[in-house]
Short mmCIF file of C-alpha atoms in Angstrom, two decimals:
data_model
loop_
_atom_site.label_atom_id
_atom_site.label_comp_id
_atom_site.label_asym_id
_atom_site.label_seq_id
_atom_site.Cartn_x
_atom_site.Cartn_y
_atom_site.Cartn_z
CA UNK F 1 81.25 -60.34 -84.99
CA UNK F 2 77.76 -60.10 -86.20
CA UNK F 3 76.97 -56.99 -88.29
CA UNK F 4 73.35 -56.85 -88.29
CA UNK F 5 72.77 -59.10 -91.41
CA UNK F 6 73.90 -56.30 -93.78
CA UNK F 7 75.47 -57.22 -97.10
CA UNK F 8 79.14 -57.06 -97.54
CA UNK F 9 80.34 -53.68 -98.44
CA UNK F 10 82.71 -55.20 -101.18
CA UNK F 11 80.91 -57.94 -103.04
CA UNK F 12 77.29 -56.53 -102.14
CA UNK F 13 76.08 -60.17 -102.42
CA UNK F 14 77.04 -62.11 -99.20
CA UNK F 15 76.05 -61.29 -95.62
CA UNK F 16 78.50 -59.29 -93.82
CA UNK F 17 79.93 -60.81 -90.72
CA UNK F 18 82.84 -58.80 -89.78
CA UNK F 19 83.62 -55.13 -89.34
CA UNK F 20 87.06 -54.23 -90.17
CA UNK F 21 88.40 -51.46 -87.90
CA UNK F 22 91.01 -49.86 -90.06
CA UNK F 23 88.76 -49.36 -93.18
CA UNK F 24 85.23 -49.45 -91.61
CA UNK F 25 84.09 -52.02 -94.15
CA UNK F 26 81.63 -54.61 -93.28
CA UNK F 27 82.90 -57.85 -94.90
CA UNK F 28 81.74 -61.35 -95.63
CA UNK F 29 84.09 -64.24 -94.88
CA UNK F 30 85.02 -64.54 -98.59
CA UNK F 31 85.97 -60.88 -98.94
CA UNK F 32 87.76 -60.83 -95.58
CA UNK F 33 89.84 -63.95 -96.89
CA UNK F 34 90.55 -62.14 -100.30
CA UNK F 35 91.65 -58.93 -98.53
CA UNK F 36 94.10 -60.84 -96.17
CA UNK F 37 95.64 -62.64 -99.18
CA UNK F 38 95.97 -59.35 -100.94
CA UNK F 39 97.67 -57.72 -97.96
CA UNK F 40 99.92 -60.57 -97.35
CA UNK F 41 100.92 -60.80 -100.93
CA UNK F 42 101.66 -57.06 -100.89
CA UNK F 43 103.74 -57.47 -97.74
CA UNK F 44 105.90 -60.10 -99.29
CA UNK F 45 106.36 -58.24 -102.62
CA UNK F 46 107.42 -55.06 -100.60
CA UNK F 47 110.08 -56.93 -98.94
CA UNK F 48 111.49 -59.39 -101.62
CA UNK F 49 111.10 -60.09 -105.23
CA UNK F 50 110.65 -63.82 -105.47
CA UNK F 51 111.79 -65.79 -108.37
CA UNK F 52 109.34 -68.12 -110.24
CA UNK F 53 109.25 -71.45 -108.42
CA UNK F 54 110.73 -70.00 -105.12
CA UNK F 55 110.71 -71.78 -101.96
CA UNK F 56 109.01 -69.98 -99.02
CA UNK F 57 108.93 -71.07 -95.44
CA UNK F 58 106.51 -70.09 -92.70
CA UNK F 59 108.04 -69.77 -89.29
CA UNK F 60 105.50 -71.45 -86.81
CA UNK F 61 105.78 -69.82 -83.34
CA UNK F 62 103.95 -71.24 -80.42
CA UNK F 63 103.47 -67.77 -79.04
CA UNK F 64 101.67 -66.93 -82.41
CA UNK F 65 100.13 -70.16 -83.20
CA UNK F 66 96.95 -68.86 -84.69
CA UNK F 67 98.82 -66.23 -86.74
CA UNK F 68 101.23 -68.99 -87.89
CA UNK F 69 98.22 -71.16 -89.00
CA UNK F 70 96.47 -68.35 -90.91
CA UNK F 71 99.76 -67.35 -92.56
CA UNK F 72 100.53 -70.90 -93.85
CA UNK F 73 97.05 -71.05 -95.30
CA UNK F 74 97.20 -67.80 -97.03
CA UNK F 75 100.82 -68.16 -98.38
CA UNK F 76 99.94 -71.56 -99.70
CA UNK F 77 96.99 -70.00 -101.72
CA UNK F 78 99.18 -67.33 -102.98
CA UNK F 79 102.24 -69.43 -104.19
CA UNK F 80 99.73 -71.94 -105.69
CA UNK F 81 99.02 -69.23 -108.05
CA UNK F 82 102.63 -68.11 -108.83
CA UNK F 83 104.32 -71.41 -109.10
CA UNK F 84 106.03 -71.27 -105.80
CA UNK F 85 106.53 -73.81 -103.01
CA UNK F 86 105.69 -73.53 -99.32
CA UNK F 87 106.71 -75.31 -96.24
CA UNK F 88 106.49 -74.77 -92.57
CA UNK F 89 109.38 -74.51 -90.09
CA UNK F 90 108.51 -75.46 -86.41
CA UNK F 91 111.12 -75.41 -83.62
CA UNK F 92 108.73 -77.05 -81.17
CA UNK F 93 107.54 -80.63 -81.73
CA UNK F 94 104.07 -79.93 -80.13
CA UNK F 95 103.74 -76.94 -82.55
CA UNK F 96 104.53 -79.11 -85.53
CA UNK F 97 101.87 -81.53 -84.52
CA UNK F 98 99.26 -78.68 -84.15
CA UNK F 99 100.26 -77.12 -87.53
CA UNK F 100 99.94 -80.57 -89.25
CA UNK F 101 96.51 -81.34 -87.64
CA UNK F 102 94.93 -77.99 -88.15
CA UNK F 103 96.04 -76.88 -91.72
CA UNK F 104 93.37 -77.70 -94.14
CA UNK F 105 95.92 -77.78 -96.97
CA UNK F 106 98.68 -80.37 -96.52
CA UNK F 107 101.87 -78.30 -96.48
CA UNK F 108 105.25 -79.92 -96.10
CA UNK F 109 106.63 -79.38 -92.58
CA UNK F 110 110.09 -79.40 -91.12
CA UNK F 111 110.64 -79.83 -87.39
CA UNK F 112 113.93 -78.15 -86.21
CA UNK F 113 114.71 -79.26 -82.72
CA UNK F 114 116.16 -76.55 -80.50
CA UNK F 115 118.55 -77.77 -77.91
CA UNK F 116 117.64 -77.13 -74.21
CA UNK F 117 120.29 -74.52 -73.74
CA UNK F 118 118.98 -72.70 -76.81
CA UNK F 119 115.48 -72.58 -75.46
CA UNK F 120 114.06 -69.02 -75.15
CA UNK F 121 113.22 -67.80 -71.67
CA UNK F 122 110.69 -65.49 -73.21
CA UNK F 123 109.51 -64.80 -76.75
CA UNK F 124 112.38 -63.35 -78.63
CA UNK F 125 112.50 -63.17 -82.31
CA UNK F 126 116.21 -62.34 -82.63
CA UNK F 127 117.04 -65.26 -80.44
CA UNK F 128 114.79 -67.64 -82.56
CA UNK F 129 116.24 -66.42 -85.70
CA UNK F 130 119.89 -66.87 -84.24
CA UNK F 131 118.95 -70.47 -83.24
CA UNK F 132 117.55 -71.01 -86.72
CA UNK F 133 120.40 -69.67 -88.71
CA UNK F 134 122.90 -72.62 -88.49
CA UNK F 135 120.09 -74.99 -89.39
CA UNK F 136 119.32 -73.08 -92.57
CA UNK F 137 122.84 -73.37 -93.64
CA UNK F 138 122.98 -77.07 -93.18
CA UNK F 139 119.71 -77.91 -94.93
CA UNK F 140 121.33 -78.56 -98.31
CA UNK F 141 118.63 -76.50 -100.12
CA UNK F 142 117.89 -72.85 -100.46
CA UNK F 143 114.74 -71.08 -98.76
CA UNK F 144 114.27 -67.90 -100.48
CA UNK F 145 112.23 -66.33 -97.84
CA UNK F 146 111.16 -67.14 -94.30
CA UNK F 147 107.88 -65.38 -93.32
CA UNK F 148 107.16 -64.73 -89.59
CA UNK F 149 103.63 -64.48 -88.25
CA UNK F 150 104.07 -61.05 -86.55
CA UNK F 151 101.15 -58.66 -87.10
CA UNK F 152 100.89 -54.75 -86.86
CA UNK F 153 99.97 -55.13 -83.17
CA UNK F 154 103.34 -56.81 -82.51
CA UNK F 155 105.43 -54.09 -84.19
CA UNK F 156 103.31 -51.38 -82.56
CA UNK F 157 103.96 -52.96 -79.06
CA UNK F 158 107.73 -53.63 -79.81
CA UNK F 159 108.20 -50.02 -80.93
CA UNK F 160 106.36 -48.51 -77.93
CA UNK F 161 108.56 -50.67 -75.61
CA UNK F 162 111.56 -49.48 -77.57
CA UNK F 163 110.67 -45.77 -76.95
CA UNK F 164 109.88 -46.20 -73.24
CA UNK F 165 112.26 -48.83 -71.97
CA UNK F 166 114.57 -50.75 -74.43
CA UNK F 167 115.98 -48.56 -77.22
CA UNK F 168 117.70 -51.44 -79.02
CA UNK F 169 114.38 -53.46 -79.26
CA UNK F 170 112.94 -51.80 -82.46
CA UNK F 171 116.29 -52.34 -84.28
CA UNK F 172 116.33 -56.05 -83.30
CA UNK F 173 112.66 -56.74 -84.32
CA UNK F 174 111.94 -54.27 -87.18
CA UNK F 175 109.22 -54.70 -89.77
CA UNK F 176 112.08 -54.31 -92.30
CA UNK F 177 113.30 -57.38 -94.09
CA UNK F 178 116.57 -58.99 -92.77
CA UNK F 179 118.93 -61.13 -94.77
CA UNK F 180 120.04 -64.32 -93.02
CA UNK F 181 122.43 -66.36 -95.24
CA UNK F 182 120.67 -66.97 -98.58
CA UNK F 183 117.35 -66.28 -97.02
CA UNK F 184 115.42 -63.30 -96.42
CA UNK F 185 113.28 -62.74 -93.10
CA UNK F 186 110.02 -61.10 -94.17
CA UNK F 187 107.03 -59.99 -92.05
CA UNK F 188 104.09 -60.11 -94.42
CA UNK F 189 101.41 -59.47 -91.85
CA UNK F 190 103.06 -56.42 -90.37
CA UNK F 191 100.40 -54.35 -92.06
CA UNK F 192 97.47 -56.44 -90.82
CA UNK F 193 95.76 -56.00 -87.46
CA UNK F 194 95.71 -59.08 -85.05
CA UNK F 195 91.86 -59.11 -84.69
CA UNK F 196 91.64 -59.55 -88.57
CA UNK F 197 93.68 -62.66 -88.42
CA UNK F 198 91.73 -64.08 -85.47
CA UNK F 199 88.42 -63.27 -87.17
CA UNK F 200 89.48 -65.26 -90.32
CA UNK F 201 90.54 -68.11 -88.12
CA UNK F 202 87.33 -68.11 -86.30
CA UNK F 203 85.17 -68.06 -89.21
CA UNK F 204 87.17 -70.81 -90.94
CA UNK F 205 86.70 -73.12 -87.91
CA UNK F 206 90.54 -72.94 -87.33
CA UNK F 207 89.98 -72.18 -83.61
CA UNK F 208 87.81 -75.25 -83.02
CA UNK F 209 89.33 -77.54 -80.40
CA UNK F 210 92.48 -75.55 -80.60
CA UNK F 211 92.86 -75.44 -76.79
CA UNK F 212 92.88 -79.31 -76.82
CA UNK F 213 95.60 -79.26 -79.53
CA UNK F 214 97.57 -76.80 -77.58
CA UNK F 215 97.41 -78.73 -74.25
CA UNK F 216 100.87 -79.96 -74.79
CA UNK F 217 102.46 -76.61 -75.54
CA UNK F 218 103.79 -74.49 -72.69
CA UNK F 219 103.28 -70.97 -73.85
CA UNK F 220 106.09 -68.88 -72.37
CA UNK F 221 105.02 -65.50 -70.99
CA UNK F 222 106.10 -62.63 -73.28
CA UNK F 223 108.39 -60.72 -70.73
CA UNK F 224 109.38 -58.37 -73.41
CA UNK F 225 106.03 -56.44 -73.66
CA UNK F 226 104.39 -55.19 -70.57
CA UNK F 227 100.59 -55.82 -69.98
CA UNK F 228 100.18 -52.02 -69.97
CA UNK F 229 101.56 -51.67 -73.56
CA UNK F 230 99.49 -54.63 -74.60
CA UNK F 231 96.42 -52.80 -73.30
CA UNK F 232 97.43 -49.64 -75.17
CA UNK F 233 97.89 -51.71 -78.24
CA UNK F 234 94.49 -53.29 -77.98
CA UNK F 235 92.84 -49.88 -77.45
CA UNK F 236 94.62 -48.43 -80.38
CA UNK F 237 93.63 -51.26 -82.66
CA UNK F 238 90.09 -51.00 -81.65
CA UNK F 239 89.71 -47.19 -81.88
CA UNK F 240 92.63 -45.73 -83.75
CA UNK F 241 94.07 -48.33 -86.15
CA UNK F 242 95.11 -45.60 -88.62
CA UNK F 243 97.40 -44.21 -85.98
CA UNK F 244 99.11 -47.62 -85.39
CA UNK F 245 99.85 -47.94 -89.26
CA UNK F 246 101.47 -44.33 -89.22
CA UNK F 247 103.46 -44.95 -85.98
CA UNK F 248 104.88 -48.16 -87.17
CA UNK F 249 105.64 -46.90 -90.68
CA UNK F 250 107.34 -43.80 -89.32
CA UNK F 251 109.37 -45.72 -86.65
CA UNK F 252 110.49 -48.17 -89.49
CA UNK F 253 111.64 -45.17 -91.76
CA UNK F 254 113.64 -43.75 -88.78
CA UNK F 255 115.14 -47.18 -88.07
CA UNK F 256 116.12 -47.42 -91.87
CA UNK F 257 117.71 -43.92 -91.99
CA UNK F 258 119.77 -44.68 -88.80
CA UNK F 259 120.83 -47.79 -90.25
CA UNK F 260 121.92 -46.39 -93.46
CA UNK F 261 123.66 -43.47 -91.75
CA UNK F 262 125.64 -45.87 -89.50
CA UNK F 263 126.68 -48.08 -92.67
CA UNK F 264 127.88 -44.73 -94.45
CA UNK F 265 130.03 -43.83 -91.34
CA UNK F 266 131.44 -47.31 -91.02
CA UNK F 267 132.30 -47.46 -94.65
CA UNK F 268 133.96 -43.94 -94.53
CA UNK F 269 135.81 -44.83 -91.38
CA UNK F 270 137.17 -48.11 -92.88
CA UNK F 271 138.32 -46.20 -95.97
CA UNK F 272 139.95 -43.29 -94.09
#
């Protein structure tokens, strides 16, 4: 993490503590934080145009607990400036306790219990969203956007797996927004490397005593992505992050083209 006590490439005033791989910039903690806020705000605005005073929910996932914590902190900062409101949705009681204890800003939290038969055997975002959908409809208020803590690394791994083994996976877990009832599922960290998120959490002390807090959480092994693909993802994010951006962007564009074409065919068939 140490960057030889050089000054930050952005502000030119504070000591640089982190080397960002995708840009090559040496950043101080403050500028790293600002850049993450900008990217998350851009990630939201590219997917949905929020009304003034919108209600935004961060989906806290036990498999992505650090990313969930950072996203909640960042979105709270963003919506504070734009008149919006933020809450956290947790499907696991232990996760809700960790989120409540670790968030520096007190953000409202809703715990939505998942029945035993609905429990996920492995991390499955489509399954999680499907279990969440009926609860969203019965809440009695509208959530404009639900933000997931998936990063660029997640989508890179998912799309590699889709190409090599499971062709439907990229369509099920796409970086593109998805409408669920009155809400839109958005992935605002889909353009951010996982190590940037962990670096911010480290420097902000969010990782302190996290293992103790997580002792009651059984993290289910992600059977969807193989260790080999995770290793490839780690290598690319370290040495070729620009290729990850291009790959995910291209795959998302192809998914959108195929989806639009299928919709056109279905509309033509129904009108014939």
